[in-house]
PDB file of C-alpha atoms in Angstrom:
ATOM      1  CA  MET F1241      88.352 123.254  77.606  1.00 50.00           C
ATOM      2  CA  SER F1242      89.104 121.457  74.164  1.00 59.00           C
ATOM      3  CA  THR F1243      87.976 117.751  73.839  1.00 68.00           C
ATOM      4  CA  PRO F1244      91.015 115.534  74.058  1.00 71.00           C
ATOM      5  CA  GLY F1245      91.687 113.692  70.541  1.00 82.00           C
ATOM      6  CA  LEU F1246      91.381 110.178  69.648  1.00 83.00           C
ATOM      7  CA  ARG F1247      95.250 109.394  70.890  1.00 85.00           C
ATOM      8  CA  GLU F1248      94.974 111.163  74.261  1.00 87.00           C
ATOM      9  CA  ARG F1249      91.390 109.259  74.847  1.00 88.00           C
ATOM     10  CA  LYS F1250      93.199 105.750  73.989  1.00 91.00           C
ATOM     11  CA  LYS F1251      96.035 106.561  76.375  1.00 91.00           C
ATOM     12  CA  GLN F1252      93.865 107.799  79.127  1.00 91.00           C
ATOM     13  CA  ARG F1253      92.030 104.479  78.577  1.00 94.00           C
ATOM     14  CA  MET F1254      95.054 102.302  78.815  1.00 95.00           C
ATOM     15  CA  TYR F1255      95.990 104.213  82.229  1.00 95.00           C
ATOM     16  CA  ARG F1256      92.483 103.470  83.553  1.00 95.00           C
ATOM     17  CA  THR F1257      92.627  99.642  82.285  1.00 96.00           C
ATOM     18  CA  LEU F1258      95.921  98.926  83.571  1.00 97.00           C
ATOM     19  CA  SER F1259      95.279 100.751  86.995  1.00 97.00           C
ATOM     20  CA  ASP F1260      91.717  98.972  87.365  1.00 96.00           C
ATOM     21  CA  VAL F1261      93.490  95.450  86.528  1.00 97.00           C
ATOM     22  CA  ALA F1262      96.211  96.162  88.802  1.00 97.00           C
ATOM     23  CA  VAL F1263      93.805  97.458  91.748  1.00 97.00           C
ATOM     24  CA  ALA F1264      91.863  94.179  91.475  1.00 97.00           C
ATOM     25  CA  LEU F1265      95.017  91.787  91.832  1.00 98.00           C
ATOM     26  CA  PHE F1266      96.102  93.943  94.625  1.00 97.00           C
ATOM     27  CA  LEU F1267      92.929  93.651  96.847  1.00 97.00           C
ATOM     28  CA  GLU F1268      92.763  89.901  95.909  1.00 96.00           C
ATOM     29  CA  LYS F1269      96.331  88.820  96.688  1.00 96.00           C
ATOM     30  CA  GLY F1270      97.817  91.730  98.602  1.00 96.00           C
ATOM     31  CA  PHE F1271      99.871  94.131  96.921  1.00 97.00           C
ATOM     32  CA  ASP F1272     103.508  92.716  97.776  1.00 95.00           C
ATOM     33  CA  ALA F1273     102.263  89.153  96.515  1.00 97.00           C
ATOM     34  CA  VAL F1274     101.676  90.494  92.847  1.00 97.00           C
ATOM     35  CA  SER F1275     104.495  91.205  90.553  1.00 96.00           C
ATOM     36  CA  VAL F1276     104.516  93.620  87.569  1.00 96.00           C
ATOM     37  CA  ALA F1277     104.899  90.961  85.299  1.00 96.00           C
ATOM     38  CA  GLU F1278     101.494  89.463  86.422  1.00 97.00           C
ATOM     39  CA  VAL F1279      99.718  92.853  86.220  1.00 97.00           C
ATOM     40  CA  ALA F1280     101.199  92.950  82.744  1.00 97.00           C
ATOM     41  CA  ALA F1281     100.052  89.622  81.932  1.00 97.00           C
ATOM     42  CA  ALA F1282      96.358  90.139  83.187  1.00 97.00           C
ATOM     43  CA  ALA F1283      96.324  93.402  81.307  1.00 95.00           C
ATOM     44  CA  GLU F1284      97.561  91.640  78.274  1.00 95.00           C
ATOM     45  CA  VAL F1285     100.283  94.297  77.607  1.00 96.00           C
ATOM     46  CA  SER F1286     104.409  93.819  77.717  1.00 96.00           C
ATOM     47  CA  LYS F1287     106.101  94.930  80.963  1.00 95.00           C
ATOM     48  CA  PRO F1288     108.193  97.666  78.865  1.00 95.00           C
ATOM     49  CA  THR F1289     104.369  99.009  77.919  1.00 95.00           C
ATOM     50  CA  LEU F1290     103.314  98.686  81.401  1.00 96.00           C
ATOM     51  CA  PHE F1291     106.225 100.627  82.550  1.00 96.00           C
ATOM     52  CA  ARG F1292     106.061 103.475  80.004  1.00 95.00           C
ATOM     53  CA  TYR F1293     102.374 104.299  81.585  1.00 96.00           C
ATOM     54  CA  PHE F1294     103.267 103.832  85.340  1.00 95.00           C
ATOM     55  CA  PRO F1295     107.158 103.933  86.116  1.00 94.00           C
ATOM     56  CA  ALA F1296     106.653 102.423  89.724  1.00 94.00           C
ATOM     57  CA  LYS F1297     104.341  99.518  90.635  1.00 96.00           C
ATOM     58  CA  GLU F1298     102.678 102.128  93.365  1.00 96.00           C
ATOM     59  CA  ASP F1299     101.718 104.333  90.606  1.00 96.00           C
ATOM     60  CA  LEU F1300      99.216 101.755  89.435  1.00 97.00           C
ATOM     61  CA  VAL F1301      97.315 102.203  92.398  1.00 97.00           C
ATOM     62  CA  LEU F1302      97.847 105.975  93.017  1.00 95.00           C
ATOM     63  CA  HIS F1303      96.172 106.836  89.616  1.00 94.00           C
ATOM     64  CA  ARG F1304      92.866 106.401  91.250  1.00 91.00           C
ATOM     65  CA  ILE F1305      93.221 109.468  93.046  1.00 91.00           C
ATOM     66  CA  ALA F1306      95.846 111.196  90.914  1.00 88.00           C
ATOM     67  CA  ASP F1307      93.139 113.483  89.895  1.00 85.00           C
ATOM     68  CA  HIS F1308      93.157 115.157  93.231  1.00 89.00           C
ATOM     69  CA  GLU F1309      96.641 115.999  93.182  1.00 91.00           C
ATOM     70  CA  ASP F1310      95.960 119.635  91.990  1.00 92.00           C
ATOM     71  CA  GLU F1311      92.697 120.106  93.341  1.00 95.00           C
ATOM     72  CA  ALA F1312      93.574 122.248  96.261  1.00 95.00           C
ATOM     73  CA  ALA F1313      95.379 124.746  94.080  1.00 95.00           C
ATOM     74  CA  ARG F1314      92.318 124.640  91.566  1.00 94.00           C
ATOM     75  CA  VAL F1315      89.883 125.462  94.356  1.00 95.00           C
ATOM     76  CA  ALA F1316      92.030 128.147  96.343  1.00 93.00           C
ATOM     77  CA  GLY F1317      91.742 130.592  92.828  1.00 86.00           C
ATOM     78  CA  ARG F1318      87.768 130.088  92.932  1.00 84.00           C
ATOM     79  CA  GLY F1319      87.419 132.731  95.633  1.00 76.00           C
ATOM     80  CA  PRO F1320      86.097 134.532  97.956  1.00 83.00           C
ATOM     81  CA  ALA F1321      89.634 133.679  99.712  1.00 91.00           C
ATOM     82  CA  PRO F1322      91.929 130.754  99.487  1.00 93.00           C
ATOM     83  CA  VAL F1323      91.212 129.214 103.011  1.00 94.00           C
ATOM     84  CA  GLU F1324      87.427 129.696 102.694  1.00 94.00           C
ATOM     85  CA  ALA F1325      87.084 128.455  99.201  1.00 95.00           C
ATOM     86  CA  LEU F1326      89.033 125.577 100.335  1.00 96.00           C
ATOM     87  CA  ARG F1327      87.133 125.153 103.687  1.00 96.00           C
ATOM     88  CA  ARG F1328      83.568 125.019 101.555  1.00 95.00           C
ATOM     89  CA  HIS F1329      84.898 122.489  99.205  1.00 96.00           C
ATOM     90  CA  PHE F1330      85.894 120.113 101.910  1.00 97.00           C
ATOM     91  CA  LEU F1331      82.668 120.423 103.848  1.00 98.00           C
ATOM     92  CA  ALA F1332      80.579 119.838 100.324  1.00 97.00           C
ATOM     93  CA  GLY F1333      82.540 117.019 100.023  1.00 97.00           C
ATOM     94  CA  LEU F1334      81.600 115.719 103.386  1.00 97.00           C
ATOM     95  CA  GLU F1335      77.961 116.562 102.696  1.00 97.00           C
ATOM     96  CA  ARG F1336      78.277 114.082  99.201  1.00 96.00           C
ATOM     97  CA  CYS F1337      80.673 111.354 101.086  1.00 96.00           C
ATOM     98  CA  ASP F1338      83.468 112.159  98.799  1.00 96.00           C
ATOM     99  CA  PRO F1339      85.862 109.470  99.522  1.00 94.00           C
ATOM    100  CA  VAL F1340      88.780 112.045  99.361  1.00 94.00           C
ATOM    101  CA  THR F1341      87.215 113.044 102.652  1.00 96.00           C
ATOM    102  CA  GLY F1342      87.441 109.765 104.512  1.00 95.00           C
ATOM    103  CA  LEU F1343      83.732 109.947 105.012  1.00 97.00           C
ATOM    104  CA  ASN F1344      82.778 106.970 102.824  1.00 96.00           C
ATOM    105  CA  ASP F1345      81.531 103.506 103.532  1.00 95.00           C
ATOM    106  CA  HIS F1346      81.041 101.694 100.200  1.00 95.00           C
ATOM    107  CA  PRO F1347      82.683  98.609 100.182  1.00 94.00           C
ATOM    108  CA  ALA F1348      84.504  99.164  97.316  1.00 94.00           C
ATOM    109  CA  VAL F1349      85.821 102.578  98.638  1.00 94.00           C
ATOM    110  CA  LEU F1350      86.783 100.828 102.339  1.00 94.00           C
ATOM    111  CA  ALA F1351      88.892  97.885 100.359  1.00 95.00           C
ATOM    112  CA  PHE F1352      90.842 100.633  98.520  1.00 95.00           C
ATOM    113  CA  HIS F1353      91.578 102.529 101.308  1.00 93.00           C
ATOM    114  CA  ARG F1354      92.497  99.511 103.475  1.00 94.00           C
ATOM    115  CA  LEU F1355      94.844  98.622 100.359  1.00 95.00           C
ATOM    116  CA  LEU F1356      96.001 102.295 100.563  1.00 94.00           C
ATOM    117  CA  TYR F1357      96.730 103.022 103.930  1.00 92.00           C
ATOM    118  CA  GLY F1358      98.017  99.187 104.909  1.00 93.00           C
ATOM    119  CA  THR F1359     100.870  99.020 102.127  1.00 95.00           C
ATOM    120  CA  PRO F1360     103.840 101.072 103.549  1.00 96.00           C
ATOM    121  CA  SER F1361     105.197 101.517  99.871  1.00 95.00           C
ATOM    122  CA  LEU F1362     101.670 103.030  98.791  1.00 95.00           C
ATOM    123  CA  VAL F1363     102.012 105.079 102.116  1.00 94.00           C
ATOM    124  CA  ALA F1364     105.072 106.414 101.224  1.00 94.00           C
ATOM    125  CA  ARG F1365     104.266 107.334  97.526  1.00 93.00           C
ATOM    126  CA  MET F1366     101.265 109.001  98.517  1.00 93.00           C
ATOM    127  CA  HIS F1367     103.452 111.365 100.651  1.00 92.00           C
ATOM    128  CA  THR F1368     105.299 111.896  97.399  1.00 92.00           C
ATOM    129  CA  GLN F1369     101.881 112.534  95.791  1.00 92.00           C
ATOM    130  CA  LEU F1370     100.909 115.138  98.542  1.00 93.00           C
ATOM    131  CA  GLU F1371     104.302 116.810  98.356  1.00 95.00           C
ATOM    132  CA  ARG F1372     103.186 117.715  94.513  1.00 95.00           C
ATOM    133  CA  SER F1373      99.707 118.807  96.008  1.00 96.00           C
ATOM    134  CA  GLU F1374     101.525 121.172  98.247  1.00 96.00           C
ATOM    135  CA  ALA F1375     103.817 122.642  95.768  1.00 97.00           C
ATOM    136  CA  ALA F1376     100.823 123.228  93.056  1.00 96.00           C
ATOM    137  CA  LEU F1377      98.914 124.747  96.244  1.00 96.00           C
ATOM    138  CA  ALA F1378     101.607 127.092  97.196  1.00 96.00           C
ATOM    139  CA  GLU F1379     102.139 128.165  93.633  1.00 96.00           C
ATOM    140  CA  ALA F1380      98.474 129.219  93.523  1.00 94.00           C
ATOM    141  CA  LEU F1381      98.936 131.131  96.809  1.00 94.00           C
ATOM    142  CA  GLY F1382     101.825 133.289  95.388  1.00 93.00           C
ATOM    143  CA  GLY F1383     104.828 131.029  95.674  1.00 94.00           C
ATOM    144  CA  ASP F1384     107.032 132.935  98.152  1.00 94.00           C
ATOM    145  CA  LEU F1385     107.652 131.654 101.843  1.00 95.00           C
ATOM    146  CA  GLU F1386     104.682 132.323 103.434  1.00 94.00           C
ATOM    147  CA  ALA F1387     102.285 130.489 100.509  1.00 94.00           C
ATOM    148  CA  ARG F1388     104.760 127.351 101.042  1.00 96.00           C
ATOM    149  CA  LEU F1389     104.167 127.416 104.869  1.00 95.00           C
ATOM    150  CA  ALA F1390     100.341 128.120 103.983  1.00 95.00           C
ATOM    151  CA  ALA F1391     100.163 125.042 101.545  1.00 96.00           C
ATOM    152  CA  GLY F1392     102.011 122.625 103.872  1.00 96.00           C
ATOM    153  CA  GLN F1393      99.616 123.637 106.665  1.00 96.00           C
ATOM    154  CA  ILE F1394      96.468 123.420 104.439  1.00 96.00           C
ATOM    155  CA  ILE F1395      97.245 119.862 103.219  1.00 96.00           C
ATOM    156  CA  ALA F1396      98.015 118.411 106.402  1.00 96.00           C
ATOM    157  CA  VAL F1397      94.900 119.672 107.881  1.00 97.00           C
ATOM    158  CA  GLN F1398      93.163 117.858 104.714  1.00 97.00           C
ATOM    159  CA  ARG F1399      94.936 114.915 105.134  1.00 95.00           C
ATOM    160  CA  ILE F1400      94.403 114.186 108.827  1.00 97.00           C
ATOM    161  CA  LEU F1401      90.797 115.036 108.853  1.00 98.00           C
ATOM    162  CA  ALA F1402      90.187 112.692 105.814  1.00 96.00           C
ATOM    163  CA  LEU F1403      92.515 110.127 107.973  1.00 95.00           C
ATOM    164  CA  ASP F1404      90.543 110.252 111.127  1.00 97.00           C
ATOM    165  CA  ASN F1405      87.271 109.984 109.106  1.00 97.00           C
ATOM    166  CA  TRP F1406      88.231 106.849 107.551  1.00 95.00           C
ATOM    167  CA  ARG F1407      89.661 105.463 110.464  1.00 95.00           C
ATOM    168  CA  ARG F1408      86.274 105.634 112.269  1.00 97.00           C
ATOM    169  CA  ILE F1409      84.368 104.313 109.381  1.00 96.00           C
ATOM    170  CA  ALA F1410      86.852 101.705 109.012  1.00 94.00           C
ATOM    171  CA  GLU F1411      86.215 100.616 112.532  1.00 95.00           C
ATOM    172  CA  GLY F1412      82.441  99.956 111.842  1.00 94.00           C
ATOM    173  CA  GLU F1413      80.951 103.389 112.821  1.00 96.00           C
ATOM    174  CA  GLN F1414      78.142 104.572 110.316  1.00 95.00           C
ATOM    175  CA  VAL F1415      78.739 107.485 108.142  1.00 96.00           C
ATOM    176  CA  GLU F1416      75.591 109.260 109.519  1.00 96.00           C
ATOM    177  CA  ASP F1417      76.946 109.053 113.187  1.00 96.00           C
ATOM    178  CA  VAL F1418      80.593 109.978 111.850  1.00 98.00           C
ATOM    179  CA  ARG F1419      79.439 113.431 109.902  1.00 97.00           C
ATOM    180  CA  PRO F1420      78.466 115.772 112.785  1.00 97.00           C
ATOM    181  CA  ASP F1421      82.119 115.436 114.287  1.00 98.00           C
ATOM    182  CA  ALA F1422      83.724 115.540 110.673  1.00 98.00           C
ATOM    183  CA  VAL F1423      82.121 118.675 110.257  1.00 98.00           C
ATOM    184  CA  ALA F1424      82.704 120.149 113.127  1.00 98.00           C
ATOM    185  CA  ALA F1425      86.256 119.243 113.591  1.00 98.00           C
ATOM    186  CA  ALA F1426      86.767 120.604 109.786  1.00 98.00           C
ATOM    187  CA  GLU F1427      85.134 123.803 111.060  1.00 97.00           C
ATOM    188  CA  ARG F1428      87.452 124.242 113.841  1.00 97.00           C
ATOM    189  CA  ALA F1429      90.354 123.007 111.617  1.00 97.00           C
ATOM    190  CA  PHE F1430      90.050 125.769 108.963  1.00 96.00           C
ATOM    191  CA  ALA F1431      88.857 128.495 111.613  1.00 95.00           C
ATOM    192  CA  GLY F1432      92.443 127.736 113.057  1.00 95.00           C
ATOM    193  CA  LEU F1433      94.139 128.090 109.807  1.00 93.00           C
ATOM    194  CA  ALA F1434      92.251 131.506 109.022  1.00 92.00           C
ATOM    195  CA  ALA F1435      93.253 132.656 112.291  1.00 92.00           C
ATOM    196  CA  GLY F1436      97.096 131.881 111.760  1.00 89.00           C
ATOM    197  CA  LEU F1437      97.645 132.515 108.148  1.00 88.00           C
ATOM    198  CA  PRO F1438      98.146 135.973 106.617  1.00 85.00           C
ATOM    199  CA  GLN F1439      94.829 137.786 105.314  1.00 84.00           C
ATOM    200  CA  ARG F1440      95.869 137.913 101.780  1.00 83.00           C
ATOM    201  CA  MET F1441      94.590 133.988 102.264  1.00 86.00           C
ATOM    202  CA  THR F1442      91.970 134.167 104.319  1.00 81.00           C
ATOM    203  CA  LYS F1443      90.158 137.626 103.405  1.00 77.00           C
TER     204      LYS F1443
END
């Protein structure tokens, strides 16, 4: 993989800066209480500059998880079979408390998830991101109807497992108490996927 040039590195820093400034304001005041103009002013850029990086206000928040958009597609290609690779990846995420699995009780992670799941416009925008993730996975699985159906099921399973974990943590349960149930639920869910999907995706 080639090293990004100076221009690309500066661009990525700007993305991170704008997102970080925005998320801090949203956590402090609430997503709907902060205008794009306030974010731009706090980041010391103009509104047109901000919109060149983030076409929608919601994208300022979702940038934090944008790197997961093609994760399922990348993992599916690792072998030994797509569903098995995804199962192992999810279980490894539970083991290391990856925030994307919902099994993380760090205060900053919990605050971000409350912002994300507690704001209807962010939830709606996140579904658009999930659709892109699903499309990328479908392409990695072959791109045909079977692949699209399988991708829809896999992305839904991962989303629901993570959301259930997050809800339990948000309600005050400890990570170590939730983890055994989270692992068992993931094993059952991926076993169900393996039983119902075409063999080319499971073996």
